[in-house]
PDB file of C-alpha atoms in Angstrom:
ATOM      1  CA  ALA A   1     129.014 123.553  81.145  1.00 72.00           C
ATOM      2  CA  SER A   2     129.740 123.679  77.432  1.00 87.00           C
ATOM      3  CA  LEU A   3     129.775 121.122  74.629  1.00 88.00           C
ATOM      4  CA  ASP A   4     132.919 122.845  73.314  1.00 86.00           C
ATOM      5  CA  ASP A   5     134.862 122.414  76.549  1.00 86.00           C
ATOM      6  CA  GLN A   6     137.932 120.182  76.194  1.00 84.00           C
ATOM      7  CA  ASN A   7     137.508 118.893  79.748  1.00 88.00           C
ATOM      8  CA  GLY A   8     135.624 115.610  79.379  1.00 86.00           C
ATOM      9  CA  ARG A   9     133.833 115.989  82.692  1.00 90.00           C
ATOM     10  CA  VAL A  10     132.559 119.473  81.864  1.00 92.00           C
ATOM     11  CA  ARG A  11     131.518 118.313  78.400  1.00 90.00           C
ATOM     12  CA  GLY A  12     129.733 115.318  79.960  1.00 90.00           C
ATOM     13  CA  GLU A  13     127.766 117.632  82.257  1.00 93.00           C
ATOM     14  CA  ALA A  14     126.701 119.696  79.243  1.00 92.00           C
ATOM     15  CA  ILE A  15     125.623 116.558  77.388  1.00 92.00           C
ATOM     16  CA  TRP A  16     123.461 115.360  80.271  1.00 90.00           C
ATOM     17  CA  SER A  17     121.938 118.761  80.923  1.00 92.00           C
ATOM     18  CA  LEU A  18     120.684 118.697  77.315  1.00 90.00           C
ATOM     19  CA  ALA A  19     119.227 115.214  77.786  1.00 88.00           C
ATOM     20  CA  GLU A  20     117.565 116.159  81.067  1.00 90.00           C
ATOM     21  CA  THR A  21     115.900 119.195  79.520  1.00 91.00           C
ATOM     22  CA  GLY A  22     114.813 117.242  76.436  1.00 90.00           C
ATOM     23  CA  ALA A  23     116.637 119.618  74.101  1.00 89.00           C
ATOM     24  CA  LYS A  24     115.886 117.848  70.812  1.00 92.00           C
ATOM     25  CA  ASN A  25     117.313 120.834  68.924  1.00 93.00           C
ATOM     26  CA  ALA A  26     120.742 119.818  70.303  1.00 92.00           C
ATOM     27  CA  VAL A  27     120.740 116.483  68.436  1.00 95.00           C
ATOM     28  CA  PRO A  28     122.737 117.788  65.418  1.00 95.00           C
ATOM     29  CA  ALA A  29     125.472 119.213  67.671  1.00 92.00           C
ATOM     30  CA  LEU A  30     125.592 116.026  69.746  1.00 93.00           C
ATOM     31  CA  ARG A  31     125.770 113.861  66.611  1.00 94.00           C
ATOM     32  CA  LYS A  32     128.638 115.997  65.333  1.00 93.00           C
ATOM     33  CA  ILE A  33     130.596 115.402  68.541  1.00 90.00           C
ATOM     34  CA  TYR A  34     129.748 111.682  68.474  1.00 92.00           C
ATOM     35  CA  ASN A  35     130.885 111.356  64.845  1.00 93.00           C
ATOM     36  CA  GLU A  36     134.022 113.511  65.093  1.00 89.00           C
ATOM     37  CA  ASN A  37     135.521 113.307  68.569  1.00 85.00           C
ATOM     38  CA  PRO A  38     133.480 111.678  71.328  1.00 87.00           C
ATOM     39  CA  GLY A  39     136.477 111.093  73.608  1.00 84.00           C
ATOM     40  CA  ASP A  40     135.526 109.839  77.047  1.00 86.00           C
ATOM     41  CA  ASN A  41     131.905 110.838  76.461  1.00 90.00           C
ATOM     42  CA  ARG A  42     131.143 108.249  73.759  1.00 90.00           C
ATOM     43  CA  TYR A  43     128.589 106.248  75.743  1.00 89.00           C
ATOM     44  CA  SER A  44     127.148 109.331  77.433  1.00 90.00           C
ATOM     45  CA  LEU A  45     126.511 110.727  73.968  1.00 93.00           C
ATOM     46  CA  VAL A  46     124.894 107.459  72.876  1.00 94.00           C
ATOM     47  CA  ARG A  47     122.582 107.442  75.903  1.00 91.00           C
ATOM     48  CA  CYS A  48     121.768 111.135  75.536  1.00 93.00           C
ATOM     49  CA  LEU A  49     120.995 110.845  71.825  1.00 95.00           C
ATOM     50  CA  LYS A  50     118.744 107.868  72.529  1.00 93.00           C
ATOM     51  CA  THR A  51     116.958 109.882  75.224  1.00 92.00           C
ATOM     52  CA  LEU A  52     116.410 112.651  72.660  1.00 94.00           C
ATOM     53  CA  GLY A  53     115.010 110.204  70.080  1.00 94.00           C
ATOM     54  CA  ASP A  54     118.077 109.506  67.907  1.00 95.00           C
ATOM     55  CA  ASN A  55     118.532 105.728  68.162  1.00 95.00           C
ATOM     56  CA  GLU A  56     121.084 105.137  65.378  1.00 95.00           C
ATOM     57  CA  PRO A  57     124.247 105.597  67.506  1.00 94.00           C
ATOM     58  CA  PHE A  58     122.772 103.385  70.241  1.00 95.00           C
ATOM     59  CA  ASN A  59     121.871 100.642  67.773  1.00 95.00           C
ATOM     60  CA  SER A  60     125.291 100.835  66.128  1.00 94.00           C
ATOM     61  CA  GLU A  61     127.221 100.666  69.424  1.00 94.00           C
ATOM     62  CA  PHE A  62     124.967  97.933  70.787  1.00 95.00           C
ATOM     63  CA  LYS A  63     125.515  95.793  67.692  1.00 96.00           C
ATOM     64  CA  ARG A  64     129.288  96.367  67.727  1.00 96.00           C
ATOM     65  CA  LEU A  65     129.687  95.591  71.431  1.00 96.00           C
ATOM     66  CA  THR A  66     127.416  92.542  71.274  1.00 96.00           C
ATOM     67  CA  ALA A  67     129.541  91.099  68.463  1.00 97.00           C
ATOM     68  CA  GLN A  68     132.710  91.880  70.410  1.00 97.00           C
ATOM     69  CA  ALA A  69     131.382  90.233  73.583  1.00 96.00           C
ATOM     70  CA  LEU A  70     130.373  87.094  71.694  1.00 96.00           C
ATOM     71  CA  GLU A  71     133.074  86.718  69.062  1.00 96.00           C
ATOM     72  CA  SER A  72     136.352  88.386  70.010  1.00 96.00           C
ATOM     73  CA  GLU A  73     139.271  86.055  70.660  1.00 94.00           C
ATOM     74  CA  ASP A  74     140.645  88.633  73.104  1.00 96.00           C
ATOM     75  CA  GLN A  75     139.216  88.015  76.585  1.00 94.00           C
ATOM     76  CA  ASN A  76     139.919  91.628  77.605  1.00 95.00           C
ATOM     77  CA  LYS A  77     137.932  93.007  74.665  1.00 96.00           C
ATOM     78  CA  ARG A  78     135.060  90.676  75.524  1.00 97.00           C
ATOM     79  CA  THR A  79     134.924  91.738  79.171  1.00 96.00           C
ATOM     80  CA  GLU A  80     135.291  95.415  78.238  1.00 95.00           C
ATOM     81  CA  ALA A  81     132.334  95.027  75.872  1.00 96.00           C
ATOM     82  CA  ILE A  82     130.280  93.547  78.726  1.00 96.00           C
ATOM     83  CA  ARG A  83     131.209  96.462  81.009  1.00 93.00           C
ATOM     84  CA  SER A  84     130.346  98.998  78.325  1.00 92.00           C
ATOM     85  CA  LEU A  85     126.988  97.366  77.650  1.00 94.00           C
ATOM     86  CA  THR A  86     126.275  97.399  81.380  1.00 92.00           C
ATOM     87  CA  TYR A  87     126.892 101.144  81.384  1.00 86.00           C
ATOM     88  CA  PHE A  88     124.631 102.193  78.537  1.00 84.00           C
ATOM     89  CA  ALA A  89     122.386  99.258  77.603  1.00 90.00           C
ATOM     90  CA  LYS A  90     121.740  97.169  80.720  1.00 87.00           C
ATOM     91  CA  SER A  91     118.174  96.167  80.018  1.00 90.00           C
ATOM     92  CA  GLU A  92     118.709  95.605  76.290  1.00 93.00           C
ATOM     93  CA  ALA A  93     121.742  93.361  76.949  1.00 95.00           C
ATOM     94  CA  LYS A  94     120.185  91.180  79.666  1.00 96.00           C
ATOM     95  CA  GLY A  95     119.656  88.231  77.295  1.00 96.00           C
ATOM     96  CA  LEU A  96     123.252  88.514  76.098  1.00 97.00           C
ATOM     97  CA  PHE A  97     124.540  88.522  79.681  1.00 97.00           C
ATOM     98  CA  GLU A  98     122.469  85.423  80.447  1.00 97.00           C
ATOM     99  CA  GLN A  99     123.882  83.707  77.348  1.00 97.00           C
ATOM    100  CA  LEU A 100     127.453  84.645  78.305  1.00 97.00           C
ATOM    101  CA  GLN A 101     127.058  83.035  81.736  1.00 97.00           C
ATOM    102  CA  LYS A 102     127.413  79.723  79.846  1.00 97.00           C
ATOM    103  CA  ASP A 103     130.563  80.828  77.994  1.00 97.00           C
ATOM    104  CA  PRO A 104     133.597  78.497  78.166  1.00 96.00           C
ATOM    105  CA  ASN A 105     135.767  81.389  79.402  1.00 96.00           C
ATOM    106  CA  LYS A 106     135.497  81.774  83.188  1.00 97.00           C
ATOM    107  CA  ARG A 107     136.355  85.485  83.196  1.00 97.00           C
ATOM    108  CA  VAL A 108     133.651  86.190  80.607  1.00 97.00           C
ATOM    109  CA  ARG A 109     131.170  84.155  82.693  1.00 97.00           C
ATOM    110  CA  ASP A 110     132.152  86.109  85.808  1.00 97.00           C
ATOM    111  CA  TYR A 111     131.697  89.469  84.061  1.00 96.00           C
ATOM    112  CA  ALA A 112     128.341  88.385  82.656  1.00 96.00           C
ATOM    113  CA  GLY A 113     127.218  87.388  86.157  1.00 96.00           C
ATOM    114  CA  TRP A 114     128.450  90.719  87.511  1.00 96.00           C
ATOM    115  CA  ALA A 115     126.495  92.540  84.788  1.00 95.00           C
ATOM    116  CA  LEU A 116     123.300  90.722  85.747  1.00 94.00           C
ATOM    117  CA  ARG A 117     123.812  91.367  89.467  1.00 91.00           C
ATOM    118  CA  ASN A 118     124.637  95.013  88.728  1.00 80.00           C
ATOM    119  CA  ASP A 119     121.447  95.275  86.658  1.00 54.00           C
ATOM    120  CA  ARG A 120     119.302  93.906  89.485  1.00 50.00           C
ATOM    121  CA  ARG A 121     120.761  96.294  92.066  1.00 47.00           C
ATOM    122  CA  ARG A 122     119.941  99.383  90.003  1.00 44.00           C
ATOM    123  CA  ARG A 123     116.241  98.660  89.623  1.00 37.00           C
TER     124      ARG A 123
END
């Protein structure tokens, strides 16, 4: 697997192999991909970089998605933000999911409940 591969799945495997081996020397290359062309591997890169000690992309994405989940007028963007947070920041977003279970929008409430149930099953 190679970070240069255009196939997102192959690139994703390369990203995770670096995280699993703790290859901190790969952080600059991973940041370059994240900043220039993350494609389908955006959240994998965020998780991998966090694993390797680079928290800035995680913090940035978490802040952006939290704002989107809370404030967007577009219900689809709100639910997509919840799904994305469930993928890469389940434990950090638990309080947000609990808050969103009281949201006036039923679909947002349902997604928030799903996120909490999904979180419990993975522990």
